Amino acid sequence: MTTASQPTLREQVEDFLFKEAALLDDWRLDDWVDLFTEDGRYVVPTTDLPDGDPRRDLVFIDDDITRLRARAVRLNSRHAHREYPWSRTRRFISNVRVEETGDGELAVSSNVLVYRFRAGEGAPYVGSVDYILRRDGGAFRIAHRRAVLDLEALSWHGAVSIIF
Amino acid sequence: MGEIMEIKDLIIDDRQRGVFRVHRSSLTSDELFQREREFIFSRCWIYLGHESEVESPGDYRRRTVAGRPLFFTRGRDGEVRVFLNSCPHRGALICRRDEGNAEVLQCFYHAWSFNMDGDLIGVPDQEAYGPHFDRGELGLREPPRVESYRGFYFVSFNPHVEDLVSYLADAREYLDLIVDQTEAGMRVVRGSNKYTMKANWKLLVENSLDGYHLVPTHQTYLDYISGLGSDDSGQTASARIVGKARALGNGHCVIESPVRSGRPIAHWHPLFGEEAREPIAQVRQELVEKYGEERAFRMADTSRNLIIYPNLVINDIMANTVRYFEPLAPDNMEVTAWHLAPRDESDAMLATRLDSFLTFLGPGGFATPDDVEALESCQIGFRATETEWSDISRGMLRPAKSTDELQMRGFWRQWHANMQGFTHTNVQDGPAVEVEAEAELALASDN
Ligand code: FES
Ligand SMILES: [Fe+2]
């Protein structure tokens, strides 16, 4: 039963995704990486193969927690030149769907629009981000985050230099 | 843009004093860009694709090559054929998907249809054309020349171009070093990197074999790799070899360098994980048995970045990549990169190889985004037109190392000769040979 004081599961997940988006827009990358489980993974397939499997196909990004931490270190340094100085980003998350898969995990899908502005230019990244979330006490942790771009090619940004 | 310099003055090549400069209008001018289309991209061999991309009869792939929409397909006879992707009726694109399999392609505009040999096999209401209508004249057109070398297909829009093997000159050996890594042959892995750089295409040529920029530009990558530990297996001999640069003739060039991290064939690194140590050692052993220690060392323990003139890069580094770039404007290009892997590789080794690619390469990797930034940064810098020249003199008066710029000079000398209408020139640094080679300059036969 839903009451004003008891958010639905979807609202709880949305709150989590909104907080994640704020961390990313604020470039608080270490806090963002802490949202992941130790066996967590972050995957971005190529634009021509949205269902690409990182074990068999070429993808843009396939980070385990070690490489994810290294990615944060890199982006926090002054030597990730595509993001130094950092771009400005603004994320819009919608169409959130949540499914309980048993064993305490949630399969979440969302639509994502990220505007990125830098060096006099601005353009969007558009796509979907699917998660497997694990409950951790009252909070959620990200066990899997798969970000699929709708773009046909990286024609505007030339790279996936931010976290999409 | 107003008046341009005389083409012969665009490059200063003083081999005595060791000064090499390129006038930056070569990287910004619309007129020179148009001239490149005609004098380079319509005359040289240009990369099209790899045989493994059309595995079965009827498989096709769509490409843009030197500005032309094309597609290539494998016929029922097993032959690879290339067609201009434009309907002989009134122009519409025949092939409208990037890849697929078909027995017949039908133009959507007025429904003419073609088989995969390019023959016109169906014309609705053909009687309207009268008795002299000849379907045989109206098949799909092919580029004037199509040839392949060890699975790599090239096209040329110049009917008089020299054969591909002689065009490749000393670059052949470097393709062999990759293809010989496996008996089963290489294949293009599914998934490609497609991205745009707002920069002149020749900057990507320079950048793709620029050993000088590695340490300053890609510090975050090198930190990450060294943070993972280093190879203690005794294969580190390569770290002692000094990399070298070579101009290979016809504008092709290469840098050969020690391994910085690992190579799936066949140099282990902690990045690959303990479980990969044994299989990689085994691959290396097989190479030694097949080719002897010296060539095996080269194949396993050294890396190469190769330019096939004008616009193809083949990297044999922490992964094997094929990178093609299509100039769109003086300050814009579209890059497509593919990943090559041995056909007979185990699932585990393939996964290791894919992972190795992603650390450095690709638009989501730890290095490529910074190259995009560097090139776009140069292109914006060129707007300061009072700084007229770029300097590419490094290592001109010594045997060139992989951190020198001989390989870029080799490319630029070929470019300069082509832009003046010559097909061949002396691309090397040495002042002594220059005079002789000038005499051999031959005008492109015609076209
Ligand atoms: S343009 Fe193709 S049938 Fe008319
Ligand atoms: Fe680079």
XYZ file of C-alpha atoms and ligand atoms in Angstrom:
616
model
C 0.000 0.000 0.000
C 1.325 3.413 -0.989
C 1.239 6.364 1.328
C 2.929 9.745 1.235
C 5.478 8.666 3.816
C 6.280 5.363 2.135
C 7.848 5.788 -1.279
C 7.196 3.056 -3.831
C 10.045 0.872 -4.967
C 10.255 2.843 -8.177
C 10.473 6.100 -6.279
C 13.254 4.684 -4.148
C 15.155 3.637 -7.244
C 14.534 7.004 -8.887
C 15.910 8.770 -5.826
C 19.000 6.621 -6.134
C 19.412 7.382 -9.853
C 18.890 11.101 -9.283
C 21.584 11.102 -6.621
C 23.906 9.211 -8.918
C 23.251 11.778 -11.665
C 24.026 14.623 -9.277
C 27.333 13.007 -8.267
C 28.310 12.715 -11.920
C 27.251 16.248 -12.841
C 29.219 17.506 -9.829
C 32.267 15.450 -10.866
C 32.293 13.654 -7.491
C 33.686 10.570 -9.173
C 35.175 8.873 -6.119
C 31.778 8.962 -4.433
C 30.233 7.661 -7.634
C 32.621 4.700 -7.829
C 31.738 3.895 -4.207
C 28.194 3.155 -5.378
C 29.489 0.026 -7.110
C 29.859 -3.413 -5.564
C 33.350 -4.962 -5.544
C 32.280 -7.196 -8.441
C 30.597 -4.287 -10.190
C 30.907 -3.566 -13.893
C 30.375 -0.587 -16.164
C 29.829 -1.308 -19.865
C 29.261 0.935 -22.881
C 28.781 -0.952 -26.176
C 29.762 0.563 -29.524
C 27.215 2.596 -31.452
C 26.961 0.011 -34.236
C 26.466 -2.965 -31.927
C 24.187 -1.990 -29.029
C 23.871 -5.601 -27.868
C 27.635 -6.158 -27.955
C 29.044 -8.612 -25.428
C 32.384 -7.394 -23.996
C 33.700 -10.967 -23.817
C 33.301 -11.486 -27.567
C 32.775 -8.109 -29.198
C 34.494 -4.758 -29.310
C 32.836 -2.272 -26.949
C 33.740 1.275 -25.914
C 34.039 0.593 -22.188
C 34.132 -2.549 -20.069
C 35.387 -1.612 -16.606
C 35.691 -3.849 -13.598
C 36.099 -2.092 -10.265
C 39.875 -1.774 -10.708
C 39.624 -0.014 -14.029
C 36.656 2.004 -12.843
C 38.726 3.352 -9.951
C 41.561 4.053 -12.390
C 39.091 5.887 -14.634
C 38.124 8.112 -11.700
C 41.785 8.732 -10.849
C 42.433 9.631 -14.474
C 39.470 12.003 -14.744
C 40.366 13.626 -11.426
C 43.912 14.274 -12.585
C 44.914 17.160 -14.784
C 46.013 14.767 -17.507
C 42.772 13.469 -18.962
C 43.099 16.177 -21.574
C 39.679 15.743 -23.142
C 38.227 16.550 -19.723
C 40.694 19.064 -18.417
C 39.228 21.447 -17.692
C 36.115 19.397 -16.980
C 33.141 19.774 -19.260
C 29.814 20.936 -17.869
C 27.181 18.249 -17.963
C 23.505 18.071 -17.092
C 21.720 14.762 -16.868
C 18.020 14.060 -17.314
C 16.750 10.647 -16.229
C 13.274 9.372 -17.082
C 11.108 6.364 -17.977
C 12.460 4.410 -15.044
C 11.248 0.814 -14.872
C 12.048 -1.542 -12.014
C 11.747 -5.293 -11.841
C 12.521 -7.462 -8.828
C 14.506 -10.444 -9.984
C 14.495 -12.309 -6.677
C 17.705 -12.840 -4.688
C 17.496 -9.220 -3.553
C 18.450 -7.799 -6.930
C 16.619 -5.268 -9.038
C 16.743 -4.946 -12.817
C 16.347 -1.277 -13.626
C 16.120 0.481 -16.940
C 16.068 4.200 -17.606
C 16.219 6.719 -20.408
C 19.083 9.147 -20.165
C 19.890 12.443 -21.822
C 23.195 14.091 -20.946
C 24.094 17.461 -22.346
C 27.801 18.137 -22.416
C 29.268 21.595 -22.932
C 32.917 22.371 -23.451
C 35.222 24.590 -25.471
C 32.413 26.585 -27.017
C 30.368 23.593 -28.087
C 27.496 21.618 -26.650
C 25.787 18.413 -27.684
C 23.836 15.555 -26.156
C 24.573 11.947 -25.403
C 21.259 10.078 -25.630
C 20.496 6.508 -24.721
C 19.395 4.052 -22.091
C 21.138 2.966 -18.942
C 20.269 -0.436 -17.497
C 21.303 -1.470 -14.001
C 21.426 -4.440 -11.784
C 21.089 -3.011 -8.296
C 21.738 -4.923 -5.100
C 20.182 -4.001 -1.780
C 22.713 -3.047 0.830
C 20.913 -2.341 4.095
C 18.562 0.484 3.260
C 20.571 1.570 0.235
C 21.377 0.243 -3.223
C 24.703 -0.715 -4.773
C 25.388 -1.003 -8.490
C 26.399 -4.489 -9.580
C 26.086 -3.787 -13.284
C 25.626 -0.595 -15.271
C 25.179 -0.870 -19.019
C 24.890 2.411 -20.900
C 23.698 2.073 -24.495
C 24.016 5.056 -26.817
C 21.369 5.796 -29.442
C 23.869 7.862 -31.426
C 24.905 6.351 -34.770
C 28.494 7.448 -34.222
C 30.401 9.694 -31.827
C 30.011 12.543 -34.272
C 29.662 15.419 -31.838
C 31.927 14.594 -28.940
C 34.569 12.458 -30.654
C 34.808 10.261 -27.570
C 33.016 8.976 -24.494
C 35.170 11.137 -22.267
C 32.621 11.557 -19.476
C 30.677 8.846 -17.665
C 27.554 8.231 -19.730
C 40.405 31.643 -48.110
C 42.308 33.904 -50.455
C 45.471 33.312 -52.401
C 47.340 30.128 -51.597
C 51.054 29.579 -51.681
C 52.656 27.727 -54.518
C 52.436 24.045 -53.709
C 56.162 23.536 -54.011
C 56.679 26.081 -51.225
C 54.381 24.381 -48.728
C 57.224 22.297 -47.323
C 60.714 23.336 -46.295
C 62.970 20.286 -46.471
C 66.546 21.296 -45.717
C 68.342 17.965 -45.405
C 71.721 19.575 -44.805
C 70.695 21.642 -41.796
C 68.073 19.162 -40.611
C 65.100 21.489 -40.883
C 61.680 20.254 -41.983
C 58.650 22.521 -41.833
C 55.116 22.251 -43.136
C 53.118 25.334 -43.959
C 49.910 25.201 -41.964
C 47.725 26.127 -44.903
C 48.328 22.473 -45.891
C 46.066 21.669 -42.940
C 43.442 24.370 -43.334
C 42.971 25.358 -46.968
C 39.824 24.396 -48.890
C 41.677 24.585 -52.205
C 44.342 22.163 -51.037
C 41.658 19.883 -49.613
C 39.962 19.728 -53.020
C 43.316 19.096 -54.661
C 43.986 16.217 -52.238
C 40.708 14.614 -53.316
C 41.852 14.687 -56.901
C 45.620 14.152 -56.638
C 45.690 11.717 -53.708
C 42.343 10.109 -52.974
C 41.432 9.633 -56.633
C 44.874 8.311 -57.589
C 46.228 6.127 -54.779
C 45.080 2.799 -53.404
C 42.567 3.412 -50.627
C 41.594 0.862 -47.984
C 38.141 -0.662 -48.308
C 37.754 -3.505 -45.823
C 38.807 -6.940 -44.677
C 37.833 -10.246 -46.266
C 36.373 -11.531 -42.990
C 33.727 -8.821 -43.056
C 31.954 -10.639 -45.883
C 32.303 -14.238 -44.796
C 29.452 -15.948 -46.645
C 28.007 -15.574 -50.140
C 25.601 -12.633 -50.192
C 27.162 -10.875 -47.191
C 27.620 -7.190 -47.849
C 29.069 -4.126 -46.118
C 28.486 -0.509 -46.926
C 31.340 2.010 -46.777
C 32.294 5.504 -47.796
C 35.726 5.442 -49.404
C 37.430 8.560 -50.729
C 34.065 10.297 -50.607
C 32.313 7.659 -52.709
C 29.463 5.562 -51.363
C 30.408 1.920 -52.015
C 29.502 -1.545 -50.886
C 31.346 -4.802 -51.123
C 29.954 -8.278 -51.140
C 30.938 -11.904 -51.531
C 29.483 -13.567 -54.585
C 28.234 -17.133 -54.842
C 31.555 -17.972 -56.502
C 33.365 -16.826 -53.346
C 34.841 -13.717 -54.980
C 34.705 -10.349 -53.253
C 33.146 -7.671 -55.448
C 32.920 -3.940 -54.913
C 30.211 -1.706 -56.326
C 29.588 2.003 -56.448
C 26.479 2.462 -54.360
C 24.436 4.472 -56.821
C 21.609 3.299 -59.019
C 22.516 3.403 -62.714
C 18.943 4.559 -63.331
C 18.881 7.937 -61.591
C 21.167 7.740 -58.624
C 19.509 6.427 -55.472
C 21.502 4.342 -53.013
C 21.065 0.660 -53.736
C 22.491 -0.654 -50.498
C 20.821 1.130 -47.608
C 22.039 -0.807 -44.587
C 25.567 -0.897 -43.182
C 25.693 -4.672 -43.367
C 23.553 -7.628 -44.213
C 23.043 -10.586 -46.492
C 21.045 -10.558 -49.705
C 20.553 -12.398 -52.976
C 19.032 -9.421 -54.711
C 19.183 -5.713 -53.955
C 16.276 -3.652 -55.177
C 16.442 0.094 -55.587
C 13.569 1.529 -53.580
C 13.055 4.499 -55.890
C 11.748 2.860 -59.092
C 12.361 -0.755 -58.113
C 15.146 -1.781 -60.485
C 16.780 -4.863 -59.055
C 20.323 -6.207 -59.159
C 21.883 -9.512 -58.234
C 25.022 -9.649 -56.096
C 27.161 -9.779 -59.244
C 25.844 -6.302 -60.017
C 23.724 -7.402 -63.004
C 20.490 -5.570 -63.638
C 17.917 -8.338 -63.413
C 14.620 -6.539 -63.099
C 13.093 -3.360 -64.536
C 9.391 -2.754 -63.914
C 7.535 -2.088 -67.137
C 10.645 -2.557 -69.238
C 8.709 -2.395 -72.536
C 8.418 1.366 -72.067
C 12.114 1.681 -72.977
C 11.763 0.256 -76.469
C 13.597 -2.569 -78.199
C 17.156 -1.198 -77.869
C 17.155 -1.077 -74.113
C 20.189 -3.078 -72.967
C 20.208 -4.290 -69.387
C 23.812 -5.295 -69.851
C 24.836 -1.620 -70.004
C 23.033 -0.714 -66.838
C 24.534 -2.986 -64.213
C 26.144 -1.604 -61.068
C 29.471 0.111 -61.725
C 32.656 -1.090 -60.046
C 35.663 1.030 -59.020
C 38.330 0.907 -61.756
C 40.673 -1.192 -59.607
C 40.177 -3.607 -56.713
C 43.019 -5.683 -55.257
C 43.787 -7.358 -51.977
C 46.840 -8.276 -49.984
C 46.523 -11.060 -47.412
C 42.894 -10.310 -46.681
C 43.051 -6.513 -46.798
C 41.037 -5.098 -49.718
C 41.851 -1.806 -51.395
C 40.223 0.110 -54.227
C 41.581 2.729 -56.572
C 39.721 5.159 -58.763
C 42.830 5.487 -60.920
C 42.837 2.842 -63.679
C 46.581 3.374 -64.188
C 47.666 2.955 -60.591
C 50.548 0.523 -60.053
C 49.582 -2.908 -58.723
C 48.811 -3.058 -55.014
C 51.818 -5.156 -54.047
C 54.314 -2.708 -55.524
C 52.318 0.213 -54.114
C 52.626 -1.280 -50.630
C 56.409 -1.291 -51.024
C 58.179 -2.161 -47.749
C 54.900 -1.898 -45.805
C 54.102 -5.438 -46.952
C 56.474 -6.974 -44.473
C 54.655 -5.284 -41.620
C 51.303 -6.638 -42.752
C 52.950 -10.066 -42.925
C 54.124 -9.718 -39.326
C 50.487 -9.417 -38.269
C 48.920 -11.995 -40.537
C 51.660 -14.528 -39.767
C 50.715 -14.432 -36.080
C 48.176 -17.138 -36.775
C 47.783 -19.905 -39.300
C 44.002 -19.667 -39.195
C 44.019 -16.060 -40.408
C 42.786 -12.877 -38.822
C 39.214 -11.704 -38.607
C 37.548 -8.415 -37.776
C 35.821 -8.608 -34.404
C 32.165 -7.474 -34.254
C 31.656 -3.869 -33.180
C 33.518 -0.830 -34.478
C 34.614 2.531 -33.124
C 33.145 5.336 -35.157
C 34.015 8.860 -34.124
C 34.649 12.261 -35.576
C 37.586 14.558 -35.009
C 37.366 18.191 -35.922
C 40.859 18.153 -37.297
C 42.667 17.701 -40.591
C 43.149 14.033 -41.497
C 46.927 14.430 -41.820
C 47.125 15.270 -38.132
C 45.857 11.783 -37.397
C 48.539 10.351 -39.667
C 51.154 12.219 -37.637
C 49.561 11.311 -34.315
C 49.191 7.625 -35.143
C 52.946 7.206 -35.333
C 54.129 9.830 -32.944
C 56.335 8.169 -30.355
C 57.311 11.567 -28.994
C 53.850 12.341 -27.572
C 53.322 9.061 -25.748
C 54.820 9.976 -22.402
C 53.585 13.554 -22.066
C 50.096 13.050 -23.541
C 49.260 9.599 -22.204
C 50.600 9.874 -18.691
C 47.368 8.611 -17.119
C 47.550 5.439 -19.186
C 51.194 4.829 -18.322
C 50.452 5.429 -14.621
C 47.589 2.951 -14.755
C 49.698 0.301 -16.475
C 52.670 0.665 -14.169
C 50.317 0.649 -11.175
C 49.257 -2.867 -12.157
C 52.812 -4.141 -11.776
C 55.266 -5.187 -14.410
C 56.187 -8.252 -16.347
C 58.768 -10.286 -14.443
C 58.748 -13.303 -16.728
C 62.066 -12.522 -18.358
C 60.482 -11.293 -21.585
C 61.435 -7.740 -20.747
C 64.312 -7.747 -23.211
C 62.125 -5.565 -25.384
C 62.310 -2.778 -22.843
C 65.997 -2.500 -23.700
C 65.595 -2.186 -27.425
C 65.496 1.307 -28.774
C 62.515 1.927 -30.950
C 63.087 3.026 -34.500
C 61.226 4.887 -37.171
C 61.195 4.028 -40.865
C 59.876 5.607 -44.001
C 58.834 2.603 -46.097
C 58.462 4.213 -49.486
C 55.354 5.567 -51.244
C 54.447 7.478 -48.084
C 53.998 4.405 -45.900
C 55.818 4.593 -42.588
C 56.207 2.781 -39.332
C 57.513 3.099 -35.829
C 58.715 -0.003 -34.088
C 58.944 0.213 -30.315
C 59.442 -1.834 -27.185
C 56.276 -3.193 -25.585
C 54.889 -0.824 -22.966
C 52.306 -3.154 -21.480
C 51.510 -6.520 -22.964
C 50.694 -8.124 -26.293
C 48.085 -10.853 -26.716
C 50.621 -12.225 -29.209
C 52.685 -12.858 -27.264
C 54.004 -10.874 -24.325
C 52.394 -11.341 -20.926
C 51.578 -8.447 -18.597
C 49.841 -8.459 -15.188
C 46.922 -6.706 -16.887
C 46.104 -10.031 -18.553
C 45.860 -11.950 -15.273
C 47.839 -14.974 -14.061
C 45.682 -17.446 -15.956
C 46.777 -15.946 -19.290
C 50.490 -16.339 -18.545
C 50.764 -19.932 -19.690
C 48.728 -19.677 -22.925
C 50.661 -16.571 -23.985
C 54.002 -18.256 -23.303
C 52.780 -21.148 -25.418
C 51.844 -18.917 -28.337
C 55.280 -17.356 -28.145
C 56.917 -20.786 -28.144
C 54.976 -21.726 -31.274
C 56.183 -18.576 -32.990
C 59.784 -19.434 -32.102
C 59.365 -22.935 -33.534
C 57.809 -21.608 -36.701
C 59.870 -18.490 -37.388
C 62.997 -18.733 -35.246
C 63.871 -16.660 -32.202
C 64.650 -13.453 -34.035
C 61.401 -13.041 -35.947
C 59.413 -14.441 -33.021
C 60.977 -11.808 -30.784
C 59.893 -9.145 -33.219
C 56.362 -10.501 -33.481
C 55.885 -11.063 -29.767
C 58.020 -8.523 -27.965
C 57.918 -5.401 -30.110
C 55.063 -3.177 -31.207
C 54.401 -1.396 -34.450
C 52.306 1.524 -35.627
C 52.009 1.478 -39.396
C 50.616 3.971 -41.888
C 49.515 2.697 -45.256
C 49.498 5.871 -47.276
C 47.373 7.875 -47.317
C 44.687 7.159 -44.721
C 45.000 3.739 -43.133
C 46.633 2.979 -39.800
C 47.359 -0.541 -38.680
C 48.454 -0.866 -35.096
C 50.179 -3.979 -33.863
C 50.463 -2.882 -30.246
C 48.488 -3.994 -27.146
C 45.901 -5.019 -29.720
C 45.692 -5.222 -33.500
C 43.654 -2.390 -34.849
C 42.708 -1.192 -38.268
C 41.896 2.505 -38.308
C 40.541 4.170 -41.406
C 39.816 7.853 -41.676
C 37.706 9.595 -44.231
C 38.430 13.319 -44.678
C 35.181 15.318 -44.584
C 36.544 18.868 -44.702
C 39.941 20.521 -44.096
C 39.100 20.496 -40.382
C 36.947 17.393 -40.051
C 37.276 13.645 -40.475
C 35.363 10.507 -39.624
C 37.394 7.738 -38.068
C 36.412 4.072 -38.050
C 38.480 1.591 -36.093
C 38.181 -2.178 -36.072
C 39.807 -4.839 -33.955
C 41.588 -7.794 -35.569
C 41.862 -11.145 -33.816
C 43.060 -14.607 -34.837
C 40.170 -16.735 -36.046
C 41.201 -19.724 -33.963
C 41.702 -18.001 -30.620
C 40.247 -19.518 -27.434
C 37.370 -17.684 -25.752
C 39.611 -16.807 -22.820
C 42.369 -15.349 -25.003
C 39.838 -13.387 -27.040
C 38.428 -11.884 -23.839
C 41.961 -10.970 -22.752
C 42.661 -9.396 -26.138
C 39.462 -7.343 -26.055
C 40.276 -6.143 -22.561
C 43.788 -5.158 -23.620
C 42.374 -3.051 -26.465
C 40.126 -1.094 -24.126
C 42.789 0.123 -21.715
C 44.449 2.326 -24.274
C 42.373 2.392 -27.410
C 39.015 3.539 -28.550
C 36.958 6.593 -27.749
C 36.228 5.258 -24.259
C 39.809 4.149 -23.556
C 42.460 5.798 -21.421
C 44.316 7.372 -24.338
C 42.311 7.938 -27.528
C 40.133 10.741 -26.056
C 43.320 12.652 -25.317
C 44.497 12.252 -28.897
C 41.158 13.625 -30.081
C 41.736 16.603 -27.798
C 45.317 17.085 -29.023
C 44.353 17.100 -32.695
C 41.390 19.410 -32.260
C 43.592 21.655 -30.167
C 46.144 21.902 -32.999
C 43.413 22.624 -35.514
C 42.109 25.520 -33.413
C 45.698 26.696 -32.933
C 46.064 26.961 -36.720
C 43.618 29.863 -36.632
C 46.560 31.872 -35.337
C 47.678 32.204 -38.939
C 50.683 34.358 -38.102
C 52.327 31.195 -36.769
C 52.716 29.896 -40.268
C 54.803 26.740 -39.976
C 54.775 23.461 -38.051
C 58.152 21.928 -37.278
C 58.741 18.248 -37.999
C 62.544 18.153 -37.845
C 63.102 15.848 -34.904
C 65.869 13.310 -35.467
C 66.593 14.500 -38.995
C 70.361 14.364 -38.566
C 70.587 11.004 -36.793
C 69.366 7.439 -37.373
C 65.720 7.968 -36.503
C 64.295 6.577 -33.290
C 60.639 5.835 -32.692
C 60.394 9.130 -30.808
C 61.698 11.017 -33.849
C 59.724 12.333 -36.788
C 61.285 10.677 -39.841
C 58.115 8.649 -40.384
C 56.079 11.861 -40.585
C 58.551 13.387 -42.989
C 58.248 10.245 -45.110
C 54.501 10.762 -45.247
C 54.724 14.509 -45.930
C 57.325 14.092 -48.677
C 55.021 11.680 -50.467
C 52.081 14.045 -49.959
C 54.125 16.933 -51.324
C 55.163 14.942 -54.394
C 51.588 13.764 -55.052
C 50.206 17.267 -54.702
C 52.643 18.396 -57.391
C 51.553 15.564 -59.656
C 54.435 13.147 -59.022
C 53.791 9.549 -58.048
C 57.168 8.758 -56.481
C 59.816 10.640 -54.569
C 62.669 10.039 -52.187
C 61.006 9.929 -48.789
C 64.207 9.427 -46.772
C 66.205 12.008 -44.847
C 69.655 11.421 -46.344
C 70.874 14.426 -48.350
C 73.056 12.344 -50.675
C 70.293 10.342 -52.330
C 68.078 13.311 -52.849
C 69.597 14.529 -56.089
C 69.414 11.134 -57.707
C 65.819 10.555 -56.740
C 64.685 13.908 -58.046
C 65.699 12.723 -61.466
C 63.426 9.724 -61.145
C 60.347 11.752 -60.441
C 57.771 10.711 -62.951
C 54.591 12.513 -63.810
C 51.492 10.483 -63.091
C 50.732 8.838 -66.411
C 47.496 10.719 -66.912
C 44.182 11.213 -65.135
S 16.932 5.503 -59.152
Fe 17.018 3.403 -58.837
S 15.340 2.624 -59.904
Fe 15.283 4.739 -60.292
Fe 48.206 9.178 -28.694
